[in-house]
Amino acid sequence: MVEVEKLKSNFNKLQKKSCHDALEFIKERYQKEGFYFHRLFLHSGLIYALEPSEIKSIISVIVIENERDKKIKKDLYFLNYLLLRKKAYEENITQLINLTEESISIESIFNYLEFLKYRIYVHYEPLSGTFRSEDEVEAHFEHILSCSNEIVELIRTNKVSPVSSDNSKCSEETLRELFRLISRKKATQEKILSILLEITEVNIVENFDYYDNRIEKAYLTEYYIPFWREFEIYRDLNCSLFSQKNQDEEELFLLKAGGSLRVFNSELIYFDNYNQIDFNAEVNLYQAYKYLEPMYGTKNNEFDYKGKVFKINDLLESYKNLLKVNFTLLEQADETQQCKILVLEEESMLELSHIKHPELLHLLSVNLDDLGEPATLVNYKPLIRKEESYYIVPSHIENTTIERCIDKILSSVDIVNIKTKKGIFFENQIEQFFERMNLEFVKVSRDEKNGIPEIDGLFILDDYLFIFEAKAMIKPESIIEASDCFESKVYKKAFTQIVERLNVFNDPEKRRLIEIKTKLSFKGKKIAPFILMNHFYFNGYQGLYFMQGDETRHVPIIDFLTLKSLIMTKSFPSWKYNKKRNAYKPHIKKYHSAEQLYYYMLNQLNELVSSEETIYQLDENFILSPIATSVRIL
């Protein structure tokens, strides 16, 4: 990171004096440092500051001597192509808005989003081309929903009016083209980022056969980390398996607690369908708070906002009321018609949603008039506000994740003041579990005088001393968000900290002091480090390596739910893919020692015995991208 910042600083200084000198500086670094500099250049994002001709000039000085040189050329060539396509989409969007005589309004844009959902799911009509599989349908609309920030930027930049004039309402064709251009611009930008962040890499393939068509030149993008797709599949399969039983029990409890389900005797059960909307909202909230609780604790914890004191539960109840309104709108629409949006003034919004304080509405909405709020905030907030009007867009609310929204609000230290230390509750949950299991568990407090860092947890099984760093955060929603989260919170914090703790255990004197503090004996114990998280997203990741003497070691990642299952059942799942049924079947394996347990934690992906073939989708720019399909369990 220091090298990247230094590169950006040097380039910017040179560019202010001379664009030619700045370009020559980049070319010289490429010639001297090759692939090492290429990675710095990608991570710096300086390619955005270059013209297409300048990028071509850089490519021209790359001499191909090995595979890495080929990769440099392919990356730069593909990035130049993507940047040109992105610019074309931006120009076409501007032209469409400025030259059309039709009145494009905020209301017409959001209503068309609901119309698109209806056409895509009911009539299988994408914005362009045709669907070739069910997985493409889901991925297509999810991508359109991910364009919300692009829509907010468009509304702000072009000062789009709230409503259309009666004489020139926008046509379906114009709105369709607008959404097509926005979605392609977003997809192109994501591709650029995925190359810059080294999430994906590209291969240029000539005469590629795609179904019944032969493509003269296609850009085949694949995950840069070779095990990424297997990692996604195994992680998602385990999550579904471990959480389903808990979820069934929780939903039954909520049905009874809410009065929707009454059991009169062993044979007679009464289910009140009238309360279905209340139940759905309650389940959504309950599931969401399971992710929030490790970070924020009880719902009665307080925060300050605009001079008023609120409880976290006030935010949650307000969100639940919005869900009820949204579920009602969705229920009123069926397969013969699209869902409609609602536009309400603040007073009407408070009355309909039964939210008691306008301040809570403000926290749950993105303000189109406040240019200080980043457009990306719309991906977290369920409501959209313009002046005193609130837009209830059903598909957008469905796509917004409760826990991400609440975490975003409570993490905004410049806006709210939360009266609790984030993360301490996760550590308490871990400690309580080991107490219930009657397993010896200790934490180590920081001792700066003797050079001993804080250790989140130690426990002993057989002849293994398990050491972990606990990290609580909200699960990322996209691979780009995951990359940023992994780099900033997992690699730079949790991984660095666990390696630091291991180095302490290699020091005989510090190890002796820790034994005294914990009243445990580490003699003859094999140290088993791992990172413990409150969500499953990074389970099984196999890229955290470090050197210990002459030995290369790997730090596994596992989530708390999975760890609890492993310890309580002394078993783990192995999966085989059934091609005929397009689903996976689990086989539960028993382990009989701590050695076998830790071997599994280190090599989780070994238990994905067989898996499905990757499905690729071709877009209008001849880019082939892998689709992350949903896993199915037999």
XYZ file of C-alpha atoms in Angstrom:
634
model
C 0.000 0.000 0.000
C 2.884 2.394 0.800
C 4.459 1.662 -2.602
C 1.132 2.264 -4.355
C 0.661 5.653 -2.651
C 4.242 6.614 -3.485
C 3.689 5.706 -7.150
C 0.501 7.796 -7.320
C 2.222 10.763 -5.687
C 5.213 10.658 -8.065
C 2.976 10.281 -11.128
C 0.675 13.158 -10.125
C 3.625 15.494 -9.516
C 5.074 14.711 -12.943
C 1.700 14.984 -14.695
C 1.153 18.506 -13.356
C 4.397 19.553 -15.047
C 4.241 17.405 -18.189
C 1.925 14.593 -19.347
C 4.783 13.319 -21.541
C 7.157 13.032 -18.554
C 4.506 11.236 -16.493
C 3.931 8.714 -19.296
C 7.675 8.138 -19.772
C 7.976 7.559 -16.015
C 5.390 4.731 -16.224
C 7.047 3.197 -19.311
C 10.485 3.215 -17.692
C 9.179 1.549 -14.530
C 7.531 -1.166 -16.661
C 10.769 -1.786 -18.563
C 12.863 -1.977 -15.382
C 10.510 -3.762 -12.976
C 8.143 -5.740 -15.192
C 5.400 -7.715 -13.447
C 6.178 -6.311 -9.977
C 5.502 -2.791 -11.248
C 2.465 -4.011 -13.218
C 0.764 -5.067 -9.980
C 1.525 -1.680 -8.397
C 0.180 0.082 -11.486
C -3.049 -1.943 -11.445
C -3.686 -1.320 -7.739
C -2.959 2.403 -8.118
C -5.838 2.953 -10.577
C -3.636 5.364 -12.546
C -4.893 3.854 -15.789
C -7.991 6.069 -15.402
C -5.702 9.113 -15.833
C -4.366 7.907 -19.191
C -5.669 8.363 -22.726
C -6.115 5.295 -25.001
C -3.101 6.334 -27.090
C -0.975 6.554 -23.932
C -1.989 3.052 -22.841
C -1.052 1.779 -26.301
C 2.305 3.511 -25.924
C 2.925 1.618 -22.672
C 1.951 -1.695 -24.322
C 4.451 -1.030 -27.115
C 7.447 -1.079 -24.729
C 6.547 -4.437 -23.132
C 8.954 -7.092 -24.434
C 7.524 -10.609 -24.156
C 10.098 -12.894 -22.557
C 7.844 -15.040 -20.351
C 4.198 -15.741 -19.419
C 4.072 -12.799 -17.034
C 4.987 -10.420 -19.846
C 2.140 -11.884 -21.896
C -0.219 -11.275 -18.980
C 0.888 -7.634 -18.725
C 0.081 -7.057 -22.397
C -3.278 -8.844 -22.169
C -4.292 -6.886 -19.059
C -3.404 -3.498 -20.545
C -4.977 -4.310 -23.916
C -8.216 -5.469 -22.247
C -8.319 -2.484 -19.868
C -7.916 -0.092 -22.795
C -10.778 -1.844 -24.582
C -12.994 -1.653 -21.482
C -12.237 2.022 -20.860
C -13.208 2.857 -24.442
C -16.474 0.915 -24.080
C -17.255 2.635 -20.759
C -16.682 6.051 -22.314
C -18.991 5.138 -25.216
C -21.773 4.119 -22.810
C -21.394 7.368 -20.850
C -21.625 9.430 -24.047
C -24.673 7.482 -25.240
C -26.445 7.991 -21.894
C -25.791 11.734 -21.984
C -26.961 11.923 -25.604
C -30.125 9.942 -24.881
C -31.120 12.248 -22.012
C -30.178 15.528 -23.699
C -31.611 14.835 -27.146
C -34.863 13.064 -26.305
C -37.958 15.232 -26.375
C -39.623 12.888 -23.906
C -39.725 13.723 -20.205
C -37.654 11.287 -18.166
C -38.589 11.510 -14.485
C -37.515 9.856 -11.235
C -40.934 8.265 -10.940
C -40.828 6.863 -14.492
C -37.328 5.406 -13.919
C -38.325 3.548 -10.750
C -41.632 2.362 -12.174
C -39.776 0.997 -15.189
C -37.505 -0.957 -12.839
C -40.601 -2.781 -11.547
C -41.784 -3.291 -15.128
C -38.407 -4.826 -16.011
C -38.706 -7.305 -13.148
C -42.140 -8.341 -14.475
C -40.888 -8.740 -18.059
C -37.724 -10.617 -17.026
C -39.263 -13.105 -14.595
C -42.677 -13.616 -16.208
C -41.874 -13.238 -19.915
C -38.122 -14.106 -19.843
C -37.215 -10.908 -21.708
C -33.702 -9.552 -20.953
C -32.687 -5.998 -21.824
C -30.888 -7.449 -24.842
C -30.291 -10.886 -26.324
C -31.936 -14.038 -24.951
C -31.662 -16.153 -21.814
C -29.989 -19.535 -22.209
C -30.521 -20.811 -18.662
C -32.539 -20.149 -15.482
C -29.374 -18.970 -13.746
C -29.003 -16.191 -16.312
C -32.485 -14.858 -15.444
C -31.618 -14.373 -11.767
C -28.156 -12.970 -12.510
C -29.584 -10.514 -15.065
C -32.056 -8.822 -12.742
C -29.633 -8.873 -9.801
C -27.177 -6.965 -11.986
C -29.855 -4.406 -12.910
C -30.606 -3.882 -9.202
C -26.890 -3.395 -8.521
C -27.029 -0.355 -10.841
C -28.927 1.714 -8.234
C -25.911 3.930 -7.573
C -25.551 4.591 -11.318
C -29.226 5.637 -11.401
C -28.714 8.008 -8.448
C -25.693 9.579 -10.174
C -27.702 9.965 -13.388
C -30.585 11.664 -11.519
C -28.218 14.048 -9.738
C -25.977 14.862 -12.712
C -28.861 15.491 -15.111
C -31.183 17.109 -12.535
C -33.957 14.658 -13.429
C -37.364 15.979 -12.311
C -39.490 14.020 -9.814
C -42.443 13.577 -12.205
C -42.969 13.687 -15.990
C -45.020 16.386 -17.664
C -48.363 15.120 -18.938
C -47.599 16.086 -22.546
C -44.297 14.237 -22.941
C -44.210 11.116 -20.789
C -41.255 8.875 -21.413
C -41.806 5.892 -23.720
C -41.003 2.289 -22.855
C -38.416 2.185 -25.679
C -36.485 5.171 -24.286
C -36.463 3.802 -20.731
C -35.442 0.366 -21.959
C -32.475 1.827 -23.842
C -31.557 3.944 -20.815
C -31.500 0.896 -18.524
C -29.565 -1.117 -21.125
C -26.854 1.562 -21.324
C -26.685 1.980 -17.536
C -26.404 -1.767 -16.959
C -23.680 -2.153 -19.605
C -21.732 0.810 -18.181
C -21.944 -0.744 -14.701
C -20.867 -4.187 -15.965
C -17.922 -2.629 -17.801
C -16.833 -0.664 -14.744
C -17.016 -3.837 -12.629
C -14.849 -5.655 -15.169
C -12.272 -2.844 -15.009
C -12.208 -3.028 -11.204
C -11.949 -6.817 -11.204
C -8.796 -6.602 -13.365
C -7.280 -3.764 -11.329
C -7.918 -5.640 -8.064
C -6.611 -8.898 -9.577
C -9.922 -10.651 -8.983
C -10.183 -11.824 -12.576
C -7.782 -12.258 -15.472
C -8.422 -12.305 -19.201
C -7.516 -14.574 -22.079
C -8.155 -13.453 -25.634
C -9.618 -16.370 -27.587
C -10.036 -16.406 -31.372
C -12.734 -18.343 -33.242
C -14.573 -19.248 -30.048
C -17.682 -21.470 -30.334
C -20.511 -20.225 -28.130
C -23.628 -22.386 -28.524
C -24.468 -22.074 -32.250
C -22.270 -19.058 -32.904
C -18.583 -18.694 -33.687
C -17.030 -15.563 -32.175
C -14.063 -14.165 -34.102
C -12.482 -12.692 -30.957
C -13.767 -13.238 -27.410
C -12.452 -12.031 -24.068
C -12.625 -14.949 -21.653
C -12.514 -13.710 -18.050
C -11.838 -16.138 -15.227
C -11.110 -15.866 -11.532
C -7.468 -14.950 -10.865
C -7.495 -17.228 -7.796
C -7.725 -20.724 -9.338
C -9.726 -22.287 -6.483
C -12.275 -19.439 -6.203
C -15.291 -21.185 -7.788
C -14.748 -24.402 -5.792
C -14.357 -22.223 -2.700
C -17.711 -20.503 -3.406
C -19.526 -23.811 -3.964
C -18.208 -25.609 -0.867
C -18.766 -22.561 1.334
C -22.365 -22.078 0.168
C -23.197 -25.785 0.484
C -21.956 -25.894 4.071
C -23.766 -22.693 4.980
C -27.057 -24.093 3.656
C -26.560 -27.372 5.504
C -25.521 -25.905 8.870
C -28.077 -23.085 8.948
C -31.205 -24.883 7.662
C -31.906 -26.833 10.852
C -31.453 -23.729 13.013
C -33.609 -21.680 10.647
C -36.492 -24.190 10.730
C -36.486 -24.189 14.544
C -36.302 -20.385 14.687
C -39.194 -19.917 12.254
C -41.350 -22.331 14.255
C -40.580 -20.339 17.414
C -41.469 -17.041 15.680
C -44.742 -18.488 14.343
C -45.771 -19.493 17.849
C -44.581 -16.228 19.419
C -46.471 -14.158 16.861
C -49.721 -16.086 17.267
C -49.698 -17.358 13.673
C -49.290 -20.956 14.786
C -51.168 -22.662 17.588
C -50.731 -26.299 18.521
C -53.845 -27.698 20.260
C -52.626 -31.260 20.564
C -50.173 -33.606 18.861
C -52.381 -33.794 15.754
C -54.203 -30.454 15.450
C -52.284 -27.348 14.307
C -53.886 -23.998 13.420
C -52.039 -21.623 11.056
C -53.318 -18.058 10.658
C -52.435 -16.986 7.108
C -53.682 -13.473 7.856
C -50.471 -12.829 9.815
C -48.204 -13.979 6.954
C -46.889 -10.462 6.236
C -46.095 -9.863 9.918
C -44.373 -13.240 10.103
C -42.271 -12.632 6.964
C -41.116 -9.267 8.314
C -40.306 -10.806 11.713
C -38.263 -13.619 10.147
C -36.303 -11.163 8.006
C -35.488 -9.051 11.036
C -34.617 -12.020 13.231
C -32.232 -13.481 10.657
C -30.588 -10.091 10.106
C -29.942 -9.428 13.782
C -28.055 -12.695 14.121
C -25.324 -10.983 12.049
C -25.606 -7.673 13.921
C -25.657 -9.035 17.477
C -21.969 -10.096 17.559
C -21.028 -6.490 16.776
C -23.654 -4.421 18.568
C -25.028 -6.665 21.308
C -28.532 -6.206 22.683
C -31.144 -4.283 20.711
C -31.539 -1.955 23.703
C -28.088 -0.438 23.193
C -28.391 3.260 22.401
C -27.051 5.744 19.847
C -27.311 9.516 19.416
C -28.566 11.167 16.242
C -29.266 14.889 15.823
C -29.400 15.429 19.566
C -31.861 12.601 20.217
C -31.222 9.230 21.840
C -32.547 6.113 20.093
C -32.247 2.387 20.708
C -31.032 0.018 18.011
C -34.449 -1.593 18.324
C -36.065 1.682 17.173
C -34.179 1.352 13.878
C -35.054 -2.346 13.577
C -38.756 -1.813 14.255
C -38.828 1.041 11.727
C -37.208 -1.209 9.139
C -39.702 -3.972 9.960
C -42.577 -1.562 9.349
C -41.117 -0.669 5.946
C -40.906 -4.379 5.119
C -44.596 -4.798 5.964
C -45.501 -1.962 3.590
C -43.324 -3.509 0.899
C -44.688 -7.046 1.393
C -48.199 -5.600 1.032
C -47.266 -3.954 -2.288
C -45.714 -7.189 -3.548
C -48.737 -9.220 -2.470
C -51.102 -6.901 -4.347
C -49.236 -7.584 -7.605
C -49.415 -11.003 -9.251
C -48.074 -12.669 -12.405
C -50.496 -10.746 -14.617
C -49.254 -7.294 -13.590
C -46.169 -5.457 -12.436
C -45.720 -4.079 -8.941
C -46.164 -0.322 -8.558
C -43.956 2.078 -6.640
C -45.304 4.487 -3.995
C -44.362 8.158 -3.701
C -45.357 9.736 -0.380
C -44.764 12.991 1.440
C -43.011 12.639 4.798
C -46.144 12.972 6.919
C -47.981 10.326 4.855
C -44.903 8.098 4.961
C -44.781 8.262 8.761
C -48.485 7.492 8.976
C -48.431 4.544 6.556
C -45.307 2.923 8.023
C -46.156 3.650 11.676
C -42.637 4.990 12.130
C -42.680 7.381 15.077
C -39.765 9.713 14.298
C -38.845 11.435 11.008
C -35.182 11.138 12.037
C -35.441 7.351 11.653
C -36.863 7.812 8.144
C -33.881 10.032 7.322
C -31.428 7.389 8.559
C -33.127 4.693 6.458
C -33.086 6.726 3.240
C -30.601 8.113 0.738
C -31.163 11.795 0.000
C -30.963 12.632 -3.720
C -30.585 16.340 -2.869
C -27.584 15.859 -0.590
C -24.571 15.660 -2.916
C -22.395 15.006 0.130
C -23.924 11.542 0.396
C -22.150 9.143 -1.996
C -24.376 7.553 -4.626
C -23.256 4.112 -3.406
C -25.212 4.725 -0.182
C -28.359 3.753 -2.094
C -27.077 0.147 -2.086
C -27.482 0.146 1.702
C -30.664 2.177 2.304
C -34.211 0.876 1.603
C -35.780 4.301 0.976
C -34.985 7.006 -1.589
C -35.797 10.633 -0.720
C -36.167 13.733 -2.887
C -37.045 16.946 -1.040
C -40.000 15.876 1.155
C -41.002 12.897 -1.011
C -40.102 9.275 -0.294
C -39.945 6.628 -3.017
C -40.927 3.097 -2.013
C -39.479 0.913 -4.784
C -40.402 -2.735 -3.993
C -37.563 -4.398 -5.925
C -35.005 -2.047 -4.398
C -36.241 -2.705 -0.853
C -36.179 -6.461 -1.525
C -32.566 -6.145 -2.693
C -31.438 -4.133 0.328
C -29.948 -6.178 3.155
C -31.166 -5.240 6.628
C -27.909 -6.005 8.439
C -25.829 -4.039 5.907
C -28.161 -1.050 6.262
C -28.138 -1.001 10.077
C -24.375 -1.583 10.218
C -23.809 1.244 7.720
C -25.885 3.619 9.860
C -24.290 2.662 13.180
C -20.774 2.699 11.661
C -21.169 6.284 10.396
C -19.361 7.947 13.311
C -19.743 11.406 11.758
C -23.549 10.950 11.760
C -24.421 8.799 14.773
C -22.721 8.124 18.088
C -23.137 4.476 19.143
C -22.640 3.894 22.871
C -20.967 0.509 22.684
C -17.655 -1.045 21.632
C -18.108 -2.860 18.323
C -17.077 -6.530 18.292
C -16.866 -7.178 22.040
C -20.158 -9.097 21.951
C -18.797 -11.601 19.425
C -15.955 -12.442 21.776
C -18.467 -12.894 24.613
C -20.561 -15.295 22.493
C -17.468 -17.398 21.782
C -16.494 -17.558 25.443
C -20.029 -18.588 26.476
C -20.040 -21.435 23.934
C -16.815 -22.949 25.289
C -18.173 -22.666 28.830
C -21.330 -24.579 27.806
C -19.201 -27.241 26.123
C -17.028 -27.496 29.255
C -13.893 -26.931 27.160
C -10.878 -25.148 28.598
C -10.793 -21.716 26.999
C -8.813 -18.578 27.846
C -8.170 -15.106 26.496
C -4.875 -13.284 26.957
C -4.816 -9.588 27.847
C -2.235 -7.278 26.310
C 0.969 -6.935 28.336
C 2.978 -4.170 26.659
C 5.716 -4.295 29.286
C 6.608 -7.898 28.371
C 5.746 -7.618 24.656
C 2.698 -9.897 24.815
C -0.208 -8.940 22.517
C -3.900 -9.509 23.220
C -5.034 -12.982 22.117
C -8.757 -13.412 21.407
C -8.855 -17.100 22.282
C -6.891 -20.246 23.142
C -8.267 -23.726 23.658
C -6.688 -27.175 23.883
C -7.934 -30.360 22.207
C -5.730 -33.457 22.561
C -2.155 -32.361 21.864
C -3.203 -29.302 19.818
C -3.242 -25.716 21.075
C -5.759 -23.821 18.935
C -5.154 -20.067 18.724
C -7.548 -17.763 16.914
C -8.129 -14.140 16.034
C -11.855 -13.270 16.123
C -13.205 -10.845 13.524
C -16.827 -9.670 13.343
C -18.118 -7.809 10.294
C -21.079 -7.767 7.932
C -20.919 -10.328 5.134
C -19.920 -8.755 1.794
C -22.458 -8.869 -1.041
C -20.243 -8.915 -4.128
C -16.833 -10.240 -5.089
C -15.467 -6.688 -5.473
C -16.750 -5.731 -2.023
C -15.335 -9.024 -0.699
C -11.923 -8.212 -2.183
C -11.815 -4.847 -0.413
C -13.112 -6.361 2.842
C -10.599 -9.212 2.699
C -7.648 -6.912 2.024
C -8.498 -4.300 4.691
C -10.006 -6.407 7.490
C -8.914 -10.013 7.049
C -5.412 -9.828 5.551
C -4.100 -6.569 7.003
C -5.705 -7.020 10.421
C -6.709 -10.571 11.397
C -3.967 -12.402 9.460
C -1.226 -9.956 10.461
C -2.329 -10.187 14.096
C -2.417 -14.003 14.188
C 1.093 -14.193 12.693
C 2.285 -11.719 15.338
C 0.815 -13.963 18.053
C 2.518 -17.036 16.602
C 5.874 -15.246 16.676
C 5.295 -14.592 20.386
C 4.818 -18.333 20.975
C 8.180 -18.988 19.327
C 9.828 -16.900 22.045
C 10.475 -19.263 25.028
C 10.279 -16.499 27.659
C 7.060 -14.962 26.325
C 5.556 -18.423 25.958
C 6.413 -19.118 29.615
C 4.735 -15.862 30.710
C 1.569 -16.751 28.778
C 1.529 -20.164 30.468
C 1.674 -18.419 33.851
C -1.102 -15.993 32.891
C -3.415 -18.709 31.521
C -2.437 -21.481 33.980
C -2.128 -23.810 30.981
C 0.785 -26.006 29.956
C 1.847 -25.782 26.310
C 4.549 -28.415 26.599
C 4.422 -30.831 23.651
C 1.487 -28.983 22.111
C 1.245 -28.344 18.368
C 0.045 -24.827 17.626
C -2.999 -24.609 15.329
C -3.757 -20.988 14.321
C -6.971 -19.918 12.562
C -9.188 -16.883 11.981
C -12.706 -17.100 13.438
C -15.415 -14.991 11.789
C -19.080 -14.308 12.465
C -20.096 -15.090 8.864
C -19.258 -17.829 6.379
C -18.146 -15.816 3.318
C -14.412 -16.617 3.594
C -14.699 -20.193 4.929
C -12.121 -22.460 3.297
C -10.028 -19.681 1.753
C -6.552 -21.034 1.003
C -4.304 -18.041 0.383
C -3.065 -16.926 3.817
C 0.500 -18.274 3.852
C 3.482 -17.236 5.971
C 6.968 -18.553 6.683
C 7.832 -20.012 10.077
C 11.517 -20.871 9.932
C 11.919 -23.031 6.821
C 8.268 -24.117 6.893
C 5.450 -22.554 4.850
C 2.302 -22.431 6.949
C -1.314 -21.647 6.096
C -3.898 -19.958 8.338
C -7.434 -21.268 7.708
C -10.648 -19.244 8.083
C -13.825 -20.649 9.593
C -17.046 -19.101 10.872
C -18.443 -19.505 14.379
C -21.556 -21.467 13.327
C -19.404 -24.015 11.507
C -16.894 -24.267 14.357
C -19.721 -24.942 16.821
C -21.092 -27.679 14.554
C -17.621 -29.234 14.164
C -17.029 -29.356 17.922
C -20.545 -30.478 18.888
C -21.015 -33.202 16.233
C -17.346 -34.194 15.717
C -18.108 -34.376 12.002
C -17.892 -32.408 8.763
C -19.607 -32.654 5.360
C -18.169 -33.982 2.115
C -20.011 -33.209 -1.153
C -20.506 -34.950 -4.491
C -22.197 -33.430 -7.524
C -25.051 -35.324 -9.191
C -25.017 -34.167 -12.811
C -28.402 -35.695 -13.741
C -30.195 -33.865 -10.950
C -27.941 -30.786 -11.006
C -27.569 -30.941 -7.224
C -25.101 -31.897 -4.494
C -25.392 -34.747 -2.015
C -23.697 -34.533 1.408
C -21.799 -37.335 3.090
C -21.086 -36.713 6.775
C -17.604 -37.769 7.887
C -16.535 -38.275 11.493
C -13.200 -37.086 12.843
C -11.581 -38.763 15.843
C -8.787 -36.429 16.906
C -7.753 -32.793 17.043
C -5.204 -33.573 14.333
C -7.994 -34.674 11.963
C -10.085 -31.633 12.904
C -7.274 -29.198 12.114
C -6.397 -31.043 8.909
C -9.989 -30.506 7.798
C -9.863 -26.800 8.708
C -6.684 -26.422 6.644
C -8.028 -28.393 3.658
C -11.769 -27.737 3.566
C -11.944 -27.674 -0.230
C -10.707 -31.279 -0.389
C -14.211 -32.275 0.701
C -15.744 -30.965 -2.523
C -15.236 -34.304 -4.248
C -16.865 -33.285 -7.534
C -18.570 -30.144 -8.817
C -20.538 -28.695 -11.712
C -18.981 -27.162 -14.811
C -18.714 -23.391 -14.889
C -21.389 -21.620 -16.964
C -20.257 -18.612 -19.012
C -22.346 -15.748 -20.346
C -21.444 -13.729 -23.459
C -22.278 -10.013 -23.520
C -22.518 -7.545 -26.410
C -18.829 -6.630 -26.001
C -17.825 -10.271 -26.659
C -16.798 -10.735 -23.020
C -17.349 -14.211 -21.564
C -17.901 -14.142 -17.805
C -18.500 -16.982 -15.336
C -21.921 -17.006 -13.641
C -22.009 -17.819 -9.932
C -24.973 -20.224 -9.936
C -26.954 -21.073 -6.807
C -26.104 -24.456 -5.336
C -28.821 -27.078 -4.820
C -28.792 -29.860 -2.217
C -30.365 -33.298 -2.650
